[in-house]
Amino acid sequence: PDAQDNKLTHLSLAGLAAGRYLSTLEGFSGYNPYHPESSSQGLLECIYELQEMSCSMSGLAAASLVSSCGSQAIFGCLSMIKKYHQRKKQSRNTLLLCDDFLQVTVAAEQTNLQIKNVSINQLEQNLNSTVAAIVVSIPDIKNDDFLPETVCEKIKQLDVIVYMEGTGQYFYPLQSMPQNMAIDLLSLDLGYLCESGSGAYAVLSNEKLKSFLPAPRVQLVDHKFSLQTHQQNPFSIGALNTGIGDIEQLLRCYTQLRLKGAGGLQQLALKAIVAALYVIKKLTDKGLGSACSTIGNTGACRITVVNPVASISSLLQHLADFKSSGLQIGNLNIDGGIVNDELPVEIILGRLHYLSKTQLDSIIEILVENL
């Protein structure tokens, strides 16, 4: 309903403002891990609650929020995979990639893991005692089951880690988590999820991998919040940076989750994906299906434009009218306003969930006139 959607939109704006305000308060703005814990209880409590809310949202057991970029979170996940098998004295050095994960491929080179690209349908025949983990993306909204039961059982028997790469994607727990398969490890772009900007990433794990999470993590002991360092937990892969994450971004995510809850975020994420699918369905009905696609589960559309420069400029100008309503517009293959004639222009429309059906229909009309 529009009333509920408007409420969530207003909560998004309130969360951004509240997060920015919190980050300017004395004790928050100048915090570093060497401050006395006795004078940092408020901030540590916020981070602890954000850890707990991230776990509740994902269904996993523990979270580390020290990653300030996606590549750090991915490197942390691969390092955890490597250390887990080393501690178990298992010689595992192969990663089975079930999607196009460029950042995972780059990070694998730093952790001496070998990459093998396979499809979901090829998993069973490639599972053996050399496989350390399989890397999967958040499933499509239309999928109920992710893998056949025989594959799930083989993964369990071989002690292969299932790592879901979710950075840069919306995450809706009830629909995205495979019903017939346990996830061991998840990297998640909290800033993207909470629509608070980049700079806050979560590494989440089940109980099996909990002790290997990056340090420091905030812990609650005897009613006091403190940082669990690498020295206190020698199984941890250690620190990914010199701090405890981007404080301002963590506080923005914290306020968003406190205001909306996991259910509110789930509702926004679902609406974003449904809106993207709606736009593409309408364009397909107009014979323009080849010109557009969804981008993973981000709730965004990628529109291919092959018209002359003047038409592209006009299209962008018309779409810009919807920015005030929340629409995000990105363009590829355009350098300083000049189109690369060798490549079609691709326009990415994001945050479609902020628009009403009437506004979506207006955008569709603009696209039909210009494609």
C-alpha positions as a Python dict, from the first residue, in 0.01 Angstrom:
ca = {
    (1, 'P'): (0, 0, 0),
    (2, 'D'): (116, 353, -80),
    (3, 'A'): (79, 467, 283),
    (4, 'Q'): (313, 194, 404),
    (5, 'D'): (559, 260, 121),
    (6, 'N'): (562, 632, 204),
    (7, 'K'): (624, 552, 569),
    (8, 'L'): (927, 340, 481),
    (9, 'T'): (1057, 612, 248),
    (10, 'H'): (1027, 871, 526),
    (11, 'L'): (1200, 633, 766),
    (12, 'S'): (1487, 601, 515),
    (13, 'L'): (1536, 976, 513),
    (14, 'A'): (1503, 996, 892),
    (15, 'G'): (1757, 716, 933),
    (16, 'L'): (2013, 893, 713),
    (17, 'A'): (1971, 1217, 907),
    (18, 'A'): (1987, 1042, 1245),
    (19, 'G'): (2296, 842, 1145),
    (20, 'R'): (2476, 1156, 1029),
    (21, 'Y'): (2383, 1335, 1352),
    (22, 'L'): (2499, 1049, 1575),
    (23, 'S'): (2834, 1036, 1398),
    (24, 'T'): (2898, 1404, 1485),
    (25, 'L'): (2843, 1359, 1859),
    (26, 'E'): (3144, 1386, 2085),
    (27, 'G'): (3274, 1039, 2160),
    (28, 'F'): (3152, 906, 1825),
    (29, 'S'): (3325, 1133, 1574),
    (30, 'G'): (3675, 1093, 1716),
    (31, 'Y'): (3657, 730, 1821),
    (32, 'N'): (3943, 491, 1763),
    (33, 'P'): (4000, 138, 1897),
    (34, 'Y'): (4254, 265, 2150),
    (35, 'H'): (4001, 474, 2342),
    (36, 'P'): (3915, 339, 2686),
    (37, 'E'): (3620, 104, 2663),
    (38, 'S'): (3470, 264, 2974),
    (39, 'S'): (3416, 589, 2780),
    (40, 'S'): (3299, 418, 2459),
    (41, 'Q'): (3010, 205, 2585),
    (42, 'G'): (2744, 388, 2381),
    (43, 'L'): (2920, 342, 2048),
    (44, 'L'): (3020, -17, 2124),
    (45, 'E'): (2660, -95, 2215),
    (46, 'C'): (2540, 44, 1879),
    (47, 'I'): (2790, -171, 1690),
    (48, 'Y'): (2701, -475, 1900),
    (49, 'E'): (2332, -427, 1825),
    (50, 'L'): (2411, -386, 1455),
    (51, 'Q'): (2601, -716, 1467),
    (52, 'E'): (2300, -882, 1629),
    (53, 'M'): (2049, -729, 1387),
    (54, 'S'): (2262, -841, 1090),
    (55, 'C'): (2257, -1197, 1226),
    (56, 'S'): (1882, -1186, 1283),
    (57, 'M'): (1828, -1058, 929),
    (58, 'S'): (2047, -1322, 765),
    (59, 'G'): (1973, -1621, 986),
    (60, 'L'): (2345, -1670, 1056),
    (61, 'A'): (2513, -1693, 1395),
    (62, 'A'): (2778, -1421, 1411),
    (63, 'A'): (2890, -1103, 1233),
    (64, 'S'): (3200, -890, 1190),
    (65, 'L'): (3155, -532, 1069),
    (66, 'V'): (3516, -424, 1029),
    (67, 'S'): (3516, -431, 647),
    (68, 'S'): (3493, -85, 490),
    (69, 'C'): (3485, -203, 126),
    (70, 'G'): (3358, -504, -66),
    (71, 'S'): (3705, -632, -155),
    (72, 'Q'): (3799, -640, 215),
    (73, 'A'): (3487, -841, 301),
    (74, 'I'): (3553, -1089, 20),
    (75, 'F'): (3919, -1126, 114),
    (76, 'G'): (3808, -1187, 473),
    (77, 'C'): (3568, -1461, 367),
    (78, 'L'): (3829, -1640, 157),
    (79, 'S'): (4084, -1612, 438),
    (80, 'M'): (3832, -1772, 674),
    (81, 'I'): (3778, -2057, 429),
    (82, 'K'): (4152, -2111, 398),
    (83, 'K'): (4214, -2103, 773),
    (84, 'Y'): (3922, -2332, 853),
    (85, 'H'): (4058, -2611, 634),
    (86, 'Q'): (4412, -2554, 759),
    (87, 'R'): (4296, -2595, 1119),
    (88, 'K'): (4117, -2915, 1018),
    (89, 'K'): (4441, -3030, 845),
    (90, 'Q'): (4251, -3065, 519),
    (91, 'S'): (4436, -2997, 195),
    (92, 'R'): (4179, -2785, 14),
    (93, 'N'): (4271, -2522, -245),
    (94, 'T'): (3987, -2513, -501),
    (95, 'L'): (3700, -2265, -518),
    (96, 'L'): (3403, -2354, -736),
    (97, 'L'): (3255, -2028, -867),
    (98, 'C'): (2892, -2050, -975),
    (99, 'D'): (2869, -1695, -1104),
    (100, 'D'): (3087, -1419, -1248),
    (101, 'F'): (3271, -1296, -936),
    (102, 'L'): (3560, -1077, -1049),
    (103, 'Q'): (3644, -958, -697),
    (104, 'V'): (3644, -1316, -567),
    (105, 'T'): (3882, -1416, -846),
    (106, 'V'): (4119, -1131, -755),
    (107, 'A'): (4104, -1212, -382),
    (108, 'A'): (4166, -1582, -451),
    (109, 'E'): (4507, -1494, -596),
    (110, 'Q'): (4601, -1336, -261),
    (111, 'T'): (4493, -1644, -62),
    (112, 'N'): (4646, -1905, -294),
    (113, 'L'): (4310, -2058, -380),
    (114, 'Q'): (4250, -2197, -727),
    (115, 'I'): (3942, -2087, -918),
    (116, 'K'): (3722, -2318, -1121),
    (117, 'N'): (3416, -2173, -1292),
    (118, 'V'): (3119, -2407, -1303),
    (119, 'S'): (2744, -2377, -1342),
    (120, 'I'): (2503, -2482, -1071),
    (121, 'N'): (2418, -2788, -1281),
    (122, 'Q'): (2787, -2889, -1293),
    (123, 'L'): (2845, -2872, -918),
    (124, 'E'): (2787, -3236, -833),
    (125, 'Q'): (3038, -3372, -1084),
    (126, 'N'): (3305, -3123, -965),
    (127, 'L'): (3270, -3181, -591),
    (128, 'N'): (3566, -3374, -447),
    (129, 'S'): (3813, -3371, -158),
    (130, 'T'): (4017, -3082, -307),
    (131, 'V'): (3724, -2836, -300),
    (132, 'A'): (3745, -2583, -15),
    (133, 'A'): (3422, -2397, -92),
    (134, 'I'): (3158, -2319, -348),
    (135, 'V'): (3075, -1954, -413),
    (136, 'V'): (2716, -1873, -502),
    (137, 'S'): (2517, -1554, -544),
    (138, 'I'): (2186, -1465, -385),
    (139, 'P'): (1929, -1670, -580),
    (140, 'D'): (1673, -1522, -811),
    (141, 'I'): (1345, -1415, -655),
    (142, 'K'): (1157, -1684, -851),
    (143, 'N'): (1367, -1975, -719),
    (144, 'D'): (1232, -2193, -440),
    (145, 'D'): (1507, -2453, -413),
    (146, 'F'): (1868, -2385, -496),
    (147, 'L'): (2031, -2726, -532),
    (148, 'P'): (1916, -3088, -558),
    (149, 'E'): (1916, -3280, -231),
    (150, 'T'): (2191, -3512, -358),
    (151, 'V'): (2425, -3215, -408),
    (152, 'C'): (2344, -3070, -66),
    (153, 'E'): (2420, -3404, 97),
    (154, 'K'): (2751, -3436, -88),
    (155, 'I'): (2853, -3084, 18),
    (156, 'K'): (2786, -3181, 380),
    (157, 'Q'): (2974, -3511, 359),
    (158, 'L'): (3283, -3350, 204),
    (159, 'D'): (3281, -3061, 454),
    (160, 'V'): (3274, -2805, 171),
    (161, 'I'): (3198, -2449, 280),
    (162, 'V'): (2908, -2273, 108),
    (163, 'Y'): (2993, -1904, 66),
    (164, 'M'): (2719, -1670, -58),
    (165, 'E'): (2856, -1354, -214),
    (166, 'G'): (2596, -1083, -154),
    (167, 'T'): (2789, -756, -171),
    (168, 'G'): (2610, -496, -379),
    (169, 'Q'): (2279, -684, -368),
    (170, 'Y'): (1953, -639, -186),
    (171, 'F'): (1899, -912, 69),
    (172, 'Y'): (1554, -1039, 167),
    (173, 'P'): (1601, -1333, 406),
    (174, 'L'): (1277, -1524, 364),
    (175, 'Q'): (1299, -1544, -14),
    (176, 'S'): (1672, -1542, -81),
    (177, 'M'): (1806, -1808, 154),
    (178, 'P'): (1785, -2147, -14),
    (179, 'Q'): (1529, -2368, 155),
    (180, 'N'): (1722, -2690, 109),
    (181, 'M'): (2077, -2577, 174),
    (182, 'A'): (2267, -2428, 469),
    (183, 'I'): (2483, -2121, 410),
    (184, 'D'): (2811, -2117, 604),
    (185, 'L'): (2942, -1775, 508),
    (186, 'L'): (2796, -1453, 369),
    (187, 'S'): (2946, -1117, 272),
    (188, 'L'): (2687, -842, 267),
    (189, 'D'): (2692, -476, 167),
    (190, 'L'): (2509, -326, 465),
    (191, 'G'): (2539, 24, 326),
    (192, 'Y'): (2366, -78, 4),
    (193, 'L'): (2104, -275, 190),
    (194, 'C'): (2026, 10, 429),
    (195, 'E'): (2057, 270, 149),
    (196, 'S'): (2304, 468, 357),
    (197, 'G'): (2596, 482, 115),
    (198, 'S'): (2902, 263, 73),
    (199, 'G'): (3151, 193, 349),
    (200, 'A'): (2981, -67, 571),
    (201, 'Y'): (3012, -438, 496),
    (202, 'A'): (2929, -740, 708),
    (203, 'V'): (3098, -1077, 711),
    (204, 'L'): (2852, -1327, 859),
    (205, 'S'): (2902, -1692, 947),
    (206, 'N'): (2738, -1992, 1106),
    (207, 'E'): (2862, -2147, 1431),
    (208, 'K'): (3118, -2360, 1246),
    (209, 'L'): (3312, -2058, 1122),
    (210, 'K'): (3231, -1810, 1398),
    (211, 'S'): (3572, -1820, 1564),
    (212, 'F'): (3749, -1735, 1236),
    (213, 'L'): (3568, -1402, 1179),
    (214, 'P'): (3782, -1088, 1130),
    (215, 'A'): (3875, -893, 1444),
    (216, 'P'): (3788, -686, 1630),
    (217, 'R'): (3428, -774, 1706),
    (218, 'V'): (3222, -620, 1984),
    (219, 'Q'): (3130, -859, 2263),
    (220, 'L'): (2908, -829, 2569),
    (221, 'V'): (3060, -972, 2888),
    (222, 'D'): (2925, -908, 3239),
    (223, 'H'): (2700, -628, 3111),
    (224, 'K'): (2994, -442, 2955),
    (225, 'F'): (3077, -400, 2586),
    (226, 'S'): (3433, -459, 2473),
    (227, 'L'): (3637, -534, 2162),
    (228, 'Q'): (3734, -896, 2109),
    (229, 'T'): (4079, -865, 1957),
    (230, 'H'): (4284, -1110, 1755),
    (231, 'Q'): (4497, -1175, 2065),
    (232, 'Q'): (4187, -1280, 2258),
    (233, 'N'): (4075, -1510, 1977),
    (234, 'P'): (4376, -1672, 1805),
    (235, 'F'): (4149, -1855, 1559),
    (236, 'S'): (4044, -1522, 1402),
    (237, 'I'): (4198, -1432, 1067),
    (238, 'G'): (4294, -1100, 1230),
    (239, 'A'): (4226, -742, 1133),
    (240, 'L'): (4132, -634, 780),
    (241, 'N'): (4219, -270, 854),
    (242, 'T'): (4349, -51, 1137),
    (243, 'G'): (4009, 45, 1280),
    (244, 'I'): (3673, -111, 1349),
    (245, 'G'): (3503, 5, 1030),
    (246, 'D'): (3358, 330, 902),
    (247, 'I'): (3186, 465, 1214),
    (248, 'E'): (2959, 710, 1031),
    (249, 'Q'): (2836, 445, 788),
    (250, 'L'): (2787, 189, 1064),
    (251, 'L'): (2575, 439, 1257),
    (252, 'R'): (2368, 515, 946),
    (253, 'C'): (2303, 143, 900),
    (254, 'Y'): (2226, 108, 1269),
    (255, 'T'): (1960, 380, 1263),
    (256, 'Q'): (1804, 240, 945),
    (257, 'L'): (1774, -108, 1093),
    (258, 'R'): (1641, 25, 1424),
    (259, 'L'): (1378, 234, 1246),
    (260, 'K'): (1262, -19, 984),
    (261, 'G'): (1354, -358, 1121),
    (262, 'A'): (1441, -659, 907),
    (263, 'G'): (1080, -681, 788),
    (264, 'G'): (1084, -324, 659),
    (265, 'L'): (1408, -376, 471),
    (266, 'Q'): (1272, -697, 326),
    (267, 'Q'): (962, -514, 205),
    (268, 'L'): (1168, -241, 37),
    (269, 'A'): (1398, -495, -127),
    (270, 'L'): (1109, -697, -263),
    (271, 'K'): (939, -387, -398),
    (272, 'A'): (1264, -281, -570),
    (273, 'I'): (1291, -614, -749),
    (274, 'V'): (922, -628, -841),
    (275, 'A'): (942, -272, -978),
    (276, 'A'): (1244, -362, -1194),
    (277, 'L'): (1071, -673, -1325),
    (278, 'Y'): (757, -467, -1396),
    (279, 'V'): (948, -214, -1607),
    (280, 'I'): (1124, -485, -1804),
    (281, 'K'): (799, -680, -1859),
    (282, 'K'): (628, -368, -1998),
    (283, 'L'): (922, -290, -2226),
    (284, 'T'): (928, -652, -2343),
    (285, 'D'): (556, -627, -2429),
    (286, 'K'): (649, -328, -2646),
    (287, 'G'): (909, -538, -2831),
    (288, 'L'): (1205, -388, -2643),
    (289, 'G'): (1298, -690, -2431),
    (290, 'S'): (1643, -717, -2589),
    (291, 'A'): (1725, -365, -2477),
    (292, 'C'): (1694, -424, -2103),
    (293, 'S'): (1769, -664, -1819),
    (294, 'T'): (1778, -679, -1441),
    (295, 'I'): (2110, -659, -1258),
    (296, 'G'): (2124, -958, -1026),
    (297, 'N'): (1888, -902, -736),
    (298, 'T'): (1961, -532, -696),
    (299, 'G'): (1620, -410, -800),
    (300, 'A'): (1777, -212, -1085),
    (301, 'C'): (1727, -213, -1462),
    (302, 'R'): (1999, -193, -1722),
    (303, 'I'): (1863, -27, -2037),
    (304, 'T'): (2063, -42, -2362),
    (305, 'V'): (2031, 272, -2578),
    (306, 'V'): (2141, 265, -2943),
    (307, 'N'): (1996, 599, -3052),
    (308, 'P'): (2203, 904, -3156),
    (309, 'V'): (2365, 1129, -2894),
    (310, 'A'): (2086, 1386, -2904),
    (311, 'S'): (1826, 1123, -2820),
    (312, 'I'): (2036, 988, -2532),
    (313, 'S'): (2078, 1337, -2389),
    (314, 'S'): (1705, 1394, -2418),
    (315, 'L'): (1634, 1060, -2250),
    (316, 'L'): (1863, 1136, -1957),
    (317, 'Q'): (1707, 1480, -1921),
    (318, 'H'): (1356, 1336, -1905),
    (319, 'L'): (1458, 1067, -1655),
    (320, 'A'): (1629, 1328, -1435),
    (321, 'D'): (1285, 1465, -1349),
    (322, 'F'): (1234, 1158, -1129),
    (323, 'K'): (1552, 1202, -924),
    (324, 'S'): (1370, 1407, -665),
    (325, 'S'): (1143, 1106, -606),
    (326, 'G'): (1441, 881, -530),
    (327, 'L'): (1536, 740, -872),
    (328, 'Q'): (1906, 672, -923),
    (329, 'I'): (2049, 710, -1274),
    (330, 'G'): (2386, 575, -1378),
    (331, 'N'): (2525, 567, -1729),
    (332, 'L'): (2795, 352, -1882),
    (333, 'N'): (3007, 404, -2194),
    (334, 'I'): (2961, 780, -2165),
    (335, 'D'): (3284, 974, -2104),
    (336, 'G'): (3240, 1344, -2038),
    (337, 'G'): (2908, 1342, -2221),
    (338, 'I'): (3063, 1181, -2528),
    (339, 'V'): (2927, 844, -2636),
    (340, 'N'): (3163, 569, -2744),
    (341, 'D'): (3030, 493, -3092),
    (342, 'E'): (3168, 140, -3078),
    (343, 'L'): (2951, 44, -2781),
    (344, 'P'): (2581, 86, -2706),
    (345, 'V'): (2505, 319, -2418),
    (346, 'E'): (2376, 147, -2106),
    (347, 'I'): (2169, 337, -1852),
    (348, 'I'): (2115, 187, -1506),
    (349, 'L'): (1800, 286, -1319),
    (350, 'G'): (1804, 208, -947),
    (351, 'R'): (1585, 255, -639),
    (352, 'L'): (1271, 207, -845),
    (353, 'H'): (1086, 115, -526),
    (354, 'Y'): (1064, 483, -435),
    (355, 'L'): (840, 546, -737),
    (356, 'S'): (467, 494, -761),
    (357, 'K'): (310, 281, -1035),
    (358, 'T'): (209, 601, -1214),
    (359, 'Q'): (569, 722, -1210),
    (360, 'L'): (696, 384, -1331),
    (361, 'D'): (447, 395, -1619),
    (362, 'S'): (568, 745, -1708),
    (363, 'I'): (929, 622, -1715),
    (364, 'I'): (824, 331, -1937),
    (365, 'E'): (661, 578, -2180),
    (366, 'I'): (982, 783, -2192),
    (367, 'L'): (1190, 474, -2259),
    (368, 'V'): (956, 352, -2534),
    (369, 'E'): (977, 690, -2707),
    (370, 'N'): (1356, 693, -2696),
    (371, 'L'): (1464, 331, -2746),
}
